Coordinates of C-alpha atoms in Angstrom, one line a residue:
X1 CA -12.5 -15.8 27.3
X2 CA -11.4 -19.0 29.0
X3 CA -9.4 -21.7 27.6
X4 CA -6.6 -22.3 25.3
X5 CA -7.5 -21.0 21.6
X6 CA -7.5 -23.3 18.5
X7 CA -4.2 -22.6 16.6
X8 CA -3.8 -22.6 12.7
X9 CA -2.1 -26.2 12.0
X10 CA 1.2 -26.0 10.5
X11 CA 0.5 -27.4 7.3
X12 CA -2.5 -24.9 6.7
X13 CA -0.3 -22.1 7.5
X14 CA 2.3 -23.7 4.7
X15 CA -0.8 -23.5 2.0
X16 CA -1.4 -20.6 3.1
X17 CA 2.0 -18.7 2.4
X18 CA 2.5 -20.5 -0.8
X19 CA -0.8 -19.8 -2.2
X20 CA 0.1 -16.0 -1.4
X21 CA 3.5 -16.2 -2.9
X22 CA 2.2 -17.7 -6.0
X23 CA 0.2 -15.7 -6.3
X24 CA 2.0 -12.6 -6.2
X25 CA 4.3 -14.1 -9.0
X26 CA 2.4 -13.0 -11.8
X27 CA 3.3 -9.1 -12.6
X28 CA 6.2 -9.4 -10.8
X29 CA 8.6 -8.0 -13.7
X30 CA 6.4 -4.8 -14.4
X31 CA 7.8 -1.8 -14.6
X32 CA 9.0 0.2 -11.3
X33 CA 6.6 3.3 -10.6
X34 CA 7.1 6.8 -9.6
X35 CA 6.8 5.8 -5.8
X36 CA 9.1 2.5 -6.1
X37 CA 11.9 4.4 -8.1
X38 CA 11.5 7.3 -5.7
X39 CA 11.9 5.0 -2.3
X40 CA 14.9 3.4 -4.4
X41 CA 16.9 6.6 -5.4
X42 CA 15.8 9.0 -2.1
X43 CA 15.6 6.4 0.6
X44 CA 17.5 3.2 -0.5
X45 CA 20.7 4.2 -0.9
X46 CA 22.0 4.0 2.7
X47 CA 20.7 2.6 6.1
X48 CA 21.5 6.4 7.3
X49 CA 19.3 7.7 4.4
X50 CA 16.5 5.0 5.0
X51 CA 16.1 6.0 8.9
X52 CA 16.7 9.4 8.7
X53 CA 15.1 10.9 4.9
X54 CA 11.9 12.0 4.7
X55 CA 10.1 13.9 1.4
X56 CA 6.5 15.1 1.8
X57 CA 5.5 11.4 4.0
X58 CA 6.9 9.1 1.3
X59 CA 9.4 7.0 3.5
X60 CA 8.4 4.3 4.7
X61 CA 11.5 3.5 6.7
X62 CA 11.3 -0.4 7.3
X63 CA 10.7 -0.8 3.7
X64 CA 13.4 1.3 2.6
X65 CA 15.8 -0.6 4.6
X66 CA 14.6 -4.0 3.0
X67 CA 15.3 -2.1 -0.6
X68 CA 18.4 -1.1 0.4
X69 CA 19.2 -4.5 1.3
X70 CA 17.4 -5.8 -1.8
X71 CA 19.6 -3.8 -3.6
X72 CA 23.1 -4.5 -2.3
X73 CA 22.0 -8.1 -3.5
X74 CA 19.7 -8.1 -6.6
X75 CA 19.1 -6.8 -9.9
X76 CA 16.2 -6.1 -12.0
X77 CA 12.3 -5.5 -11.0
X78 CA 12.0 -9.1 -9.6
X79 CA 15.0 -8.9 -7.1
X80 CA 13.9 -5.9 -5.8
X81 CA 10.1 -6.9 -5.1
X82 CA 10.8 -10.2 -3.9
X83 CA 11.4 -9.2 -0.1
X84 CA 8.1 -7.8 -0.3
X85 CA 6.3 -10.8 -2.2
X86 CA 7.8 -13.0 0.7
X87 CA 6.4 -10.0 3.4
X88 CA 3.0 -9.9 1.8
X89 CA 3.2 -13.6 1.6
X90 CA 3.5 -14.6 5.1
X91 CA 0.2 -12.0 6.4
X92 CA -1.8 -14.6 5.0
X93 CA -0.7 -17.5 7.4
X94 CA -0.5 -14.6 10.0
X95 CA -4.1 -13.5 9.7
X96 CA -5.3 -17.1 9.7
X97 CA -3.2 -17.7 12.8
X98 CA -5.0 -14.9 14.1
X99 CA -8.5 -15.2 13.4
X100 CA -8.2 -19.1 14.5
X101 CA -6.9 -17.6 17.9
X102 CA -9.9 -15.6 17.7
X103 CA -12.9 -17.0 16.0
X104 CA -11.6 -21.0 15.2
X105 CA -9.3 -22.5 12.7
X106 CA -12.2 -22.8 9.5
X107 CA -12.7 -19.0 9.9
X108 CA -8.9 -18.5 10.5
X109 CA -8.1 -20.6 7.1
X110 CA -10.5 -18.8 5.1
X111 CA -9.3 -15.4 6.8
X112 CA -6.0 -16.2 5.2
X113 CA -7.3 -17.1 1.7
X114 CA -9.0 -14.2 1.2
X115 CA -6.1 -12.2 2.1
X116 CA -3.6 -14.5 -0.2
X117 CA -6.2 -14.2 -2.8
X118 CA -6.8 -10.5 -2.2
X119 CA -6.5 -8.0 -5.0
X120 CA -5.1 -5.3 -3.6
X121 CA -2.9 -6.9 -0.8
X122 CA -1.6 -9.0 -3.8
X123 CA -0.8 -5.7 -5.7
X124 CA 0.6 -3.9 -2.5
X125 CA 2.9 -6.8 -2.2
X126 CA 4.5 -6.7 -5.2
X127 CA 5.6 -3.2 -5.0
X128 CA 8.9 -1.8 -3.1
X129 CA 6.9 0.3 -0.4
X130 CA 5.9 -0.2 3.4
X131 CA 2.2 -1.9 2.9
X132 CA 3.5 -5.4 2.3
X133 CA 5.2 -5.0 6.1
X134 CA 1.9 -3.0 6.9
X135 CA -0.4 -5.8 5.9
X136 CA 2.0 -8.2 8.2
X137 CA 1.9 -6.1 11.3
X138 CA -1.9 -4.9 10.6
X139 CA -2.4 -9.2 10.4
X140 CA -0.7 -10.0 13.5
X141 CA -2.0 -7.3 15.7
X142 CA -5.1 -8.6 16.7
X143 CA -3.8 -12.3 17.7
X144 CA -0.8 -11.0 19.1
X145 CA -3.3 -9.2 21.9
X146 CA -5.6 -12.3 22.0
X147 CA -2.4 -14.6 23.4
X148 CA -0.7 -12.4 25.8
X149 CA -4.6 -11.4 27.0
X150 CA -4.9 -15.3 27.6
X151 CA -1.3 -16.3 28.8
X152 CA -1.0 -17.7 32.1
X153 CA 2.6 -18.8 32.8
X154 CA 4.6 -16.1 33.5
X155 CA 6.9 -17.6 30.8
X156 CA 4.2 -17.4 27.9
X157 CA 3.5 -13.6 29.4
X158 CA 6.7 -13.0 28.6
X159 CA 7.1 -14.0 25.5
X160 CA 3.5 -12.8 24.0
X161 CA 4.5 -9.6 25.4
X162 CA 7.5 -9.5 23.7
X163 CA 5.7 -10.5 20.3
X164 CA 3.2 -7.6 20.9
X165 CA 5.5 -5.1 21.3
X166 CA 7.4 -5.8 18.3
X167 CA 4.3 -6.4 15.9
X168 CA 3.3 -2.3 17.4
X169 CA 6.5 -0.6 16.8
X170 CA 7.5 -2.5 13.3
X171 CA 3.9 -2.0 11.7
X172 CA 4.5 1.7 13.4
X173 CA 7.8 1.8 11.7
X174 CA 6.7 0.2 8.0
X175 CA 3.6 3.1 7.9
X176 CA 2.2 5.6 9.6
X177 CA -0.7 4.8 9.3
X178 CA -0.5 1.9 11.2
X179 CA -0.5 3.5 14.8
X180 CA -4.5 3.9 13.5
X181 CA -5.3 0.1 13.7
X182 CA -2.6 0.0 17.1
X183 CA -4.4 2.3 18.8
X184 CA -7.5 1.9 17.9
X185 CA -7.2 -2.1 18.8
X186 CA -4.9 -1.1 22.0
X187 CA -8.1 1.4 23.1
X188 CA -10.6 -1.9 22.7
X189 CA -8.1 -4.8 23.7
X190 CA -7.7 -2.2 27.0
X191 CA -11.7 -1.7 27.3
X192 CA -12.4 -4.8 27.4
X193 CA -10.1 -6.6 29.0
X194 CA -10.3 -8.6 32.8
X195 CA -8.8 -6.2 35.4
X196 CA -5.9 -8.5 36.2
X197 CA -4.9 -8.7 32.8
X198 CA -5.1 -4.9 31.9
X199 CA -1.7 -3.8 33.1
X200 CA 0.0 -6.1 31.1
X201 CA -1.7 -5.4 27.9
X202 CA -1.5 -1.8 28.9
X203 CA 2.6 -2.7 29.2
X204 CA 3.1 -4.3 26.4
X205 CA 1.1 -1.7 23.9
X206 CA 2.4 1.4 25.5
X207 CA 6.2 0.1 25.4
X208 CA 5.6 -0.7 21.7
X209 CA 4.0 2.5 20.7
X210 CA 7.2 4.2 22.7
X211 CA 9.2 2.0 20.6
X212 CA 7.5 3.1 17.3
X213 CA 8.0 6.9 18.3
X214 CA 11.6 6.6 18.8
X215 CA 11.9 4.4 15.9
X216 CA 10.1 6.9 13.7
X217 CA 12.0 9.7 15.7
X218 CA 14.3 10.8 13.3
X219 CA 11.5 11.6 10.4
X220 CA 8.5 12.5 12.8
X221 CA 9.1 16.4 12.6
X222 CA 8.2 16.5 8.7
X223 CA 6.1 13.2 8.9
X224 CA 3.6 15.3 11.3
X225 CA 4.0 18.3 9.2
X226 CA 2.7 16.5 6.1
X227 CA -0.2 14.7 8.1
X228 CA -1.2 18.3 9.7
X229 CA -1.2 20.1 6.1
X230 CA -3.2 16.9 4.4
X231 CA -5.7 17.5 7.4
X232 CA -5.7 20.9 6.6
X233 CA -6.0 20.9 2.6
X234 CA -2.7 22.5 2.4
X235 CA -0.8 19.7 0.0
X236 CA 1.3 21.2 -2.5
X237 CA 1.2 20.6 -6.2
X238 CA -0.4 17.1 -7.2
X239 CA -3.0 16.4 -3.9
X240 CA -3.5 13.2 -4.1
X241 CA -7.6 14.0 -3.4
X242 CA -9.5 13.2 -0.5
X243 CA -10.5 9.7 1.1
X244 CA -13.7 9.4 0.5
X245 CA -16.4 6.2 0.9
X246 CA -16.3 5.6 -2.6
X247 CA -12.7 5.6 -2.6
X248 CA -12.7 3.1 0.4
X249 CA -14.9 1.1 -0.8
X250 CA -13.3 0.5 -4.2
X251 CA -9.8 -0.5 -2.6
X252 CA -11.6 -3.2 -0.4
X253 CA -13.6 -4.3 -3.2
X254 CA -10.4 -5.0 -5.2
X255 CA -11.4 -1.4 -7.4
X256 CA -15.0 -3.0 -7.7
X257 CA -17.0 -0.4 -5.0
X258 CA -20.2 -3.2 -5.1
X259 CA -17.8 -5.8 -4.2
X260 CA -16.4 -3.7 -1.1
X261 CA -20.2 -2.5 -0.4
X262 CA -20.8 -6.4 -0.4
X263 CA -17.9 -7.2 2.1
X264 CA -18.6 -4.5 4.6
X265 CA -21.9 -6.1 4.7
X266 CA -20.6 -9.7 5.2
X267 CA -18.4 -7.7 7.7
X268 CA -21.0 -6.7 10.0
X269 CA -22.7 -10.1 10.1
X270 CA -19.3 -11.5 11.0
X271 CA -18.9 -8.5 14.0
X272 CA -22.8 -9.6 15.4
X273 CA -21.6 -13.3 15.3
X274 CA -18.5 -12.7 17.2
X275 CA -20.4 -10.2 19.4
X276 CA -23.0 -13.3 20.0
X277 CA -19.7 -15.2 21.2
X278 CA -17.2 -13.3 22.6
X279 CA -17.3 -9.8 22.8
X280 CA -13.5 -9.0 22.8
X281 CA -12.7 -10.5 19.1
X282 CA -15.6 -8.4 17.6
X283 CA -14.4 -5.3 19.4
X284 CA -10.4 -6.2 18.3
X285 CA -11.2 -7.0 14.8
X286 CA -14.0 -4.2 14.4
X287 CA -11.7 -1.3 16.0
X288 CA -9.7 -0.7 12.7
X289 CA -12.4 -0.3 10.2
X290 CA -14.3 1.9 12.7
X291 CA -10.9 4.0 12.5
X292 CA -11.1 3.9 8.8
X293 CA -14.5 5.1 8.7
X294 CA -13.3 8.3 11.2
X295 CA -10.8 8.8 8.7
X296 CA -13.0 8.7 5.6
X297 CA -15.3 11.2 7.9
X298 CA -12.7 13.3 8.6
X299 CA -11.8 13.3 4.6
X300 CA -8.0 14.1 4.8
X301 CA -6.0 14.8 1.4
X302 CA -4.6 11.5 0.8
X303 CA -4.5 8.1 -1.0
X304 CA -6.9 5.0 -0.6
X305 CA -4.0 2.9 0.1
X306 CA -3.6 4.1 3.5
X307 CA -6.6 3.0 4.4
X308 CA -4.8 -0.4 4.0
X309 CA -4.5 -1.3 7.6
X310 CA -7.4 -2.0 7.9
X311 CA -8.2 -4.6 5.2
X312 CA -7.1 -7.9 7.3
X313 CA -10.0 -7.3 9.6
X314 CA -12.3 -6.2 7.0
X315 CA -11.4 -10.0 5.7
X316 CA -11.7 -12.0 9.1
X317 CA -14.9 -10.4 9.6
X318 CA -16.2 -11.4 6.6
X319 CA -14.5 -15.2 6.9
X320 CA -16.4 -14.7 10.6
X321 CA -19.5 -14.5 8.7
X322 CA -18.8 -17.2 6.6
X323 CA -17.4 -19.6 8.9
X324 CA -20.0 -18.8 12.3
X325 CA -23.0 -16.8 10.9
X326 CA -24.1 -18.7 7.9
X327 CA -25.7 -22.2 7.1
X328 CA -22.7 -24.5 5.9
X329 CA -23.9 -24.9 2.1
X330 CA -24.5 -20.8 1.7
X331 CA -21.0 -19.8 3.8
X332 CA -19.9 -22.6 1.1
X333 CA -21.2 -21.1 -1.7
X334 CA -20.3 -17.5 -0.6
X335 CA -16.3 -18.4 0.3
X336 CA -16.0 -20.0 -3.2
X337 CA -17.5 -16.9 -4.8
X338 CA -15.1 -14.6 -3.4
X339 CA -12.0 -16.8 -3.7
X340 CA -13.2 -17.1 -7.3
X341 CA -13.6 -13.4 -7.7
X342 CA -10.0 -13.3 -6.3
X343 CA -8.9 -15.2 -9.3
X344 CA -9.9 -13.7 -11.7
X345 CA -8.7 -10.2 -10.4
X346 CA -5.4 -11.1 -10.0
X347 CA -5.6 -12.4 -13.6
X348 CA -6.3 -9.2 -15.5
X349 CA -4.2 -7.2 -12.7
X350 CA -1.3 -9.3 -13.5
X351 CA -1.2 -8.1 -17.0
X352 CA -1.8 -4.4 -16.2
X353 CA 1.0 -2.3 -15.4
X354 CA 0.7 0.0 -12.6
X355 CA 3.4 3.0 -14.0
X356 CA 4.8 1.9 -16.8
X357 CA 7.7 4.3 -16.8
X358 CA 9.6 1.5 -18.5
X359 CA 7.5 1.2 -21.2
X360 CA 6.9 5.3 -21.3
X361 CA 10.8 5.8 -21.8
X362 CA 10.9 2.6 -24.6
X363 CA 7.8 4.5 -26.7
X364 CA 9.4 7.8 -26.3
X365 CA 13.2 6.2 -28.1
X366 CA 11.5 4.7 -30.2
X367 CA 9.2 7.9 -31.6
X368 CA 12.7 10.4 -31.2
X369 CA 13.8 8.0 -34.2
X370 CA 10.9 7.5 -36.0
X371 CA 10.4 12.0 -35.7
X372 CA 14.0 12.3 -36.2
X373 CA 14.2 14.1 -33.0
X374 CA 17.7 14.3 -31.5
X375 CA 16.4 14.3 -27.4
X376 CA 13.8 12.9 -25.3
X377 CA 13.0 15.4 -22.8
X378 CA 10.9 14.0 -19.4
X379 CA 8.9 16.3 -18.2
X380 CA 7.8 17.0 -14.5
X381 CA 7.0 15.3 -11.4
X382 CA 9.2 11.7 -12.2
X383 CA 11.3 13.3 -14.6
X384 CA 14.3 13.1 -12.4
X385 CA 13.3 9.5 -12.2
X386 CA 13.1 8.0 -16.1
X387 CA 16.9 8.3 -16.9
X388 CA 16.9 5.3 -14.5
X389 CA 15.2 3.2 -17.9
X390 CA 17.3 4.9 -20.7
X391 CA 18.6 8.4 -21.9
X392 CA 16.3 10.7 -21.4
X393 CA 17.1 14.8 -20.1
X394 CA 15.2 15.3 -17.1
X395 CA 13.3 18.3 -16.9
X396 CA 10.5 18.3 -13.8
X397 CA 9.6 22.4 -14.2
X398 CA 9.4 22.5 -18.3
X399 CA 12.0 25.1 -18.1
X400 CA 13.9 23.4 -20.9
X401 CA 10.5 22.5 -23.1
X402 CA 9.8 26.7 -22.9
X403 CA 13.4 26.9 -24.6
X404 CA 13.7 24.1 -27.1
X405 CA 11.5 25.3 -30.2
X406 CA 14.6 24.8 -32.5
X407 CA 14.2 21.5 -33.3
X408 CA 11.6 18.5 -33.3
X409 CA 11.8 17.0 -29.8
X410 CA 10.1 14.3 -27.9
X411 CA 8.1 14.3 -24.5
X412 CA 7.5 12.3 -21.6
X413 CA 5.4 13.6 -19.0
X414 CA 5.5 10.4 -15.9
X415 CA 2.3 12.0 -14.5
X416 CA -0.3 13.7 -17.1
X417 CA -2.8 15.1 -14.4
X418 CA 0.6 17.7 -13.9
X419 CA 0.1 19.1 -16.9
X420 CA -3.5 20.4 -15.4
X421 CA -1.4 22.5 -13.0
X422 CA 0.5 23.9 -15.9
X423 CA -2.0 25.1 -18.6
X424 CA 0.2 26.4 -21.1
X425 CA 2.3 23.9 -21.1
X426 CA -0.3 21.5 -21.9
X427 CA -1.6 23.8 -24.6
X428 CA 1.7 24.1 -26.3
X429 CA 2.6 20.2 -26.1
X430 CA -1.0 19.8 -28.0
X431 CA -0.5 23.0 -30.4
X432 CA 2.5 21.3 -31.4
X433 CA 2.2 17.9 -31.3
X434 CA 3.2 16.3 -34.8
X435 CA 0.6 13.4 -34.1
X436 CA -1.7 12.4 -31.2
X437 CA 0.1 11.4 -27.8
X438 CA 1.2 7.9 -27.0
X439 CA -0.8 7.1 -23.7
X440 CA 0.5 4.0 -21.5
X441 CA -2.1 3.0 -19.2
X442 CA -1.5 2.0 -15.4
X443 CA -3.6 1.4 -12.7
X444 CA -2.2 4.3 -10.4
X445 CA -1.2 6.6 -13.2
X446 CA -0.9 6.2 -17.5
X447 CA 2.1 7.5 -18.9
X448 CA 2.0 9.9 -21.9
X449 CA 4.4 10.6 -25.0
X450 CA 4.4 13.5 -26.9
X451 CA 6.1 14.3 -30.4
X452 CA 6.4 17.8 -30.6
X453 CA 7.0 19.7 -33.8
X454 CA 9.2 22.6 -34.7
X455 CA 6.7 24.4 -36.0
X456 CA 5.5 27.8 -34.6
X457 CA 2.2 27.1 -32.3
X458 CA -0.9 27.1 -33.3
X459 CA -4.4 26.9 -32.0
X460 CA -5.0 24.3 -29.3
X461 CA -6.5 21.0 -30.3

């Protein structure tokens, strides 16, 4: 690994951010979800609270400090996101800077289309929580150990060291899950590397995983108890399931499992092309999916998002393949299909909403009206969170529901899958439903409204 590496030209890197932010427009204005209204009422409403708060994992404190800051300025669904739509935004010129460093400026543009383009880094952008910082870090990482392997001044040591450690302790700090892709990189970057260059890298990364610790220092007690307990099947009520393949595979692929099967596969051809080159950039962009797939074998209780870190590399290697495997008219043919698949996700996604607690809250008004009922009661986990979208009594056990037989009453339940942890609940919201429920689709969770009847119970529907 001799030489100076190709950079991404300015102007490529300025298509490249708008594209991203453009596209990360549309769907801007939906309604916050359980996790963005939770960050904003639990985590967001001091610097002190952002640092130092922590509720079963769900701070992510970098991100919390940008809502914070969000809202001491903004108003409204779009103010809020739009720190994170400029975040999400700028790992697409990031990856492409990296991947040029790495692999050549046609693979590092396409790298960064494919992440502007990208389903679900377009979707994690748009929301007020730590992947749209994740996805930064996670973009940088790999180019950030690439220049300060291949400075030479002492000046340009300097300064890529600098870089390095703050991309490894600010993706530590906007998700945990990032010290996955750091050390797993850090472990290969560090294998790999020429002997006089070693201690620097090994500098650099172990002063920014330090950093990480002690910025994550004040949370990391009941962060690791939550990680230890999701190893050990122990989550309380509502596990989010197990990561799975199929689950991995469906957020790579956008929520299309062929199309992430189809990527990984691109992925590895782009790995044995780099491998053919230069050995270091397949190990550097293959480490964090190979950590991802220890994690899916290891099959913690968990989401599929945080498997997130390692979708830029999943993307290089496949604008790798693309751009050094493949003859020019198929790699052609192959980039415009996936762009183009791009597209047309981010069309329907835009007009999905992910929780529409918004819209929940509005159906359930309305119906207390139309049924004559006098209060909307929400009802479990989020119920503490709708009276942040109109008057609604909060009631996250259904101690209240159990009492309030006298009169005809409405119901929002934020999460429906609760109600399975609370069978007779459920069977007396359907005994005594007036009509059928009023579901709100999302893509993370629907929404449901119930209009409850006076009436004594009867049998379950």
């Amino acid at each position: 690994m001799s030489g100076s590496a190709p950079a991404l030209q300015r102007p490529a890197g300025a298509f490249l951010f708008v594209l991203a932010f453009l596209a990360r427009l549309p769907g801007l204005g939906r309604s916050l979800g359980y996790d963005e209204l939770f960050t904003l009422t639990r985590f967001a409403t001091s610097p002190a609270r952002a640092v130092g708060e922590q509720v079963a994992a769900a701070n992510h404190p970098l991100a919390s400090l940008f809502a914070w800051a969000a809202a001491r300025f903004a108003e409204g669904e779009v103010g809020l996101r739009l720190p994170f739509v400029v975040l999400g935004a700028l790992a697409a010129p990031a990856l492409g800077a990296s991947v040029a460093r790495l692999a050549g400026r046609r693979a590092g543009f396409l790298a960064g289309a494919l992440l502007a383009l990208g389903p679900w880094p377009t979707l994690a952008s748009q929301q007020v929580r730590g992947y749209a910082p994740l996805l930064l870090c996670a973009a940088l990482l790999p180019g950030a150990v690439e220049r300060l392997a291949r400075a030479r001044s002492s000046a340009s040591v300097r300064g890529a060291s600098v870089a390095l450690t703050l991309v490894v302790a600010l993706g530590f700090w906007a998700h945990a899950t990032f010290v996955a892709a750091s050390l797993s990189v850090s472990g290969a970057a560090l294998l790999l590397a020429q002997p006089g260059r070693r201690a620097r890298l090994a500098a650099a990364l172990g002063t920014g995983h330090l950093a990480g610790l002690l910025l994550w220092a004040p949370i990391l007690g009941r962060t690791w108890k939550f990680v230890r307990r999701s190893f050990g099947g122990e989550l309380p009520t509502l596990p989010p399931g197990r990561i799975d393949g199929a689950a991995a595979l469906s957020l790579f692929g956008g929520g299309r499992p062929g199309l992430g099967l189809l990527l990984f596969a691109c992925a590895g051809l782009g790995a044995w092309a780099l491998a053919r080159r230069r050995q270091r950039s397949a190990a550097l962009l293959c480490a964090p999916l190979v950590a991802s797939g220890l994690l899916v074998l290891l099959g913690p209780q968990g989401y599929p998002r945080f498997l997130g870190f390692a979708v830029p590399s999943l993307l290089a290697l496949v604008a790798c393949a693309v751009a050094l495997a493949l003859p020019r008219s198929v790699g052609s043919a192959l980039a415009a299909a996936l762009l183009g698949t791009g597209v047309l996700s981010l069309a329907g996604q835009a007009r999905a909403e992910v929780h529409d607690l918004r819209g929940g809250v509005r159906v359930a008004r309305q119906r207390a009206a139309e049924f004559g009922a006098g209060e909307v009661l929400a009802l479990g986990p989020g119920a503490e969170l709708c009276p942040a979208y109109g008057p609604v009594t909060p009631d996250p056990e259904g101690v209240l529901f159990a009492r309030r037989f006298g009169g005809p009453l409405v119901v929002l339940v934020p999460l429906p899958r609760w109600l399975d942890t609370r069978p007779a609940l459920r069977d007396a919201l359907w005994s005594r439903g007036a009509a059928d429920p009023w579901v709100l689709p999302g893509l993370e969770s629907p929404v449901a409204v119930f209009a409850v009847a006076p009436d004594p119970p009867g049998p379950p529907r």
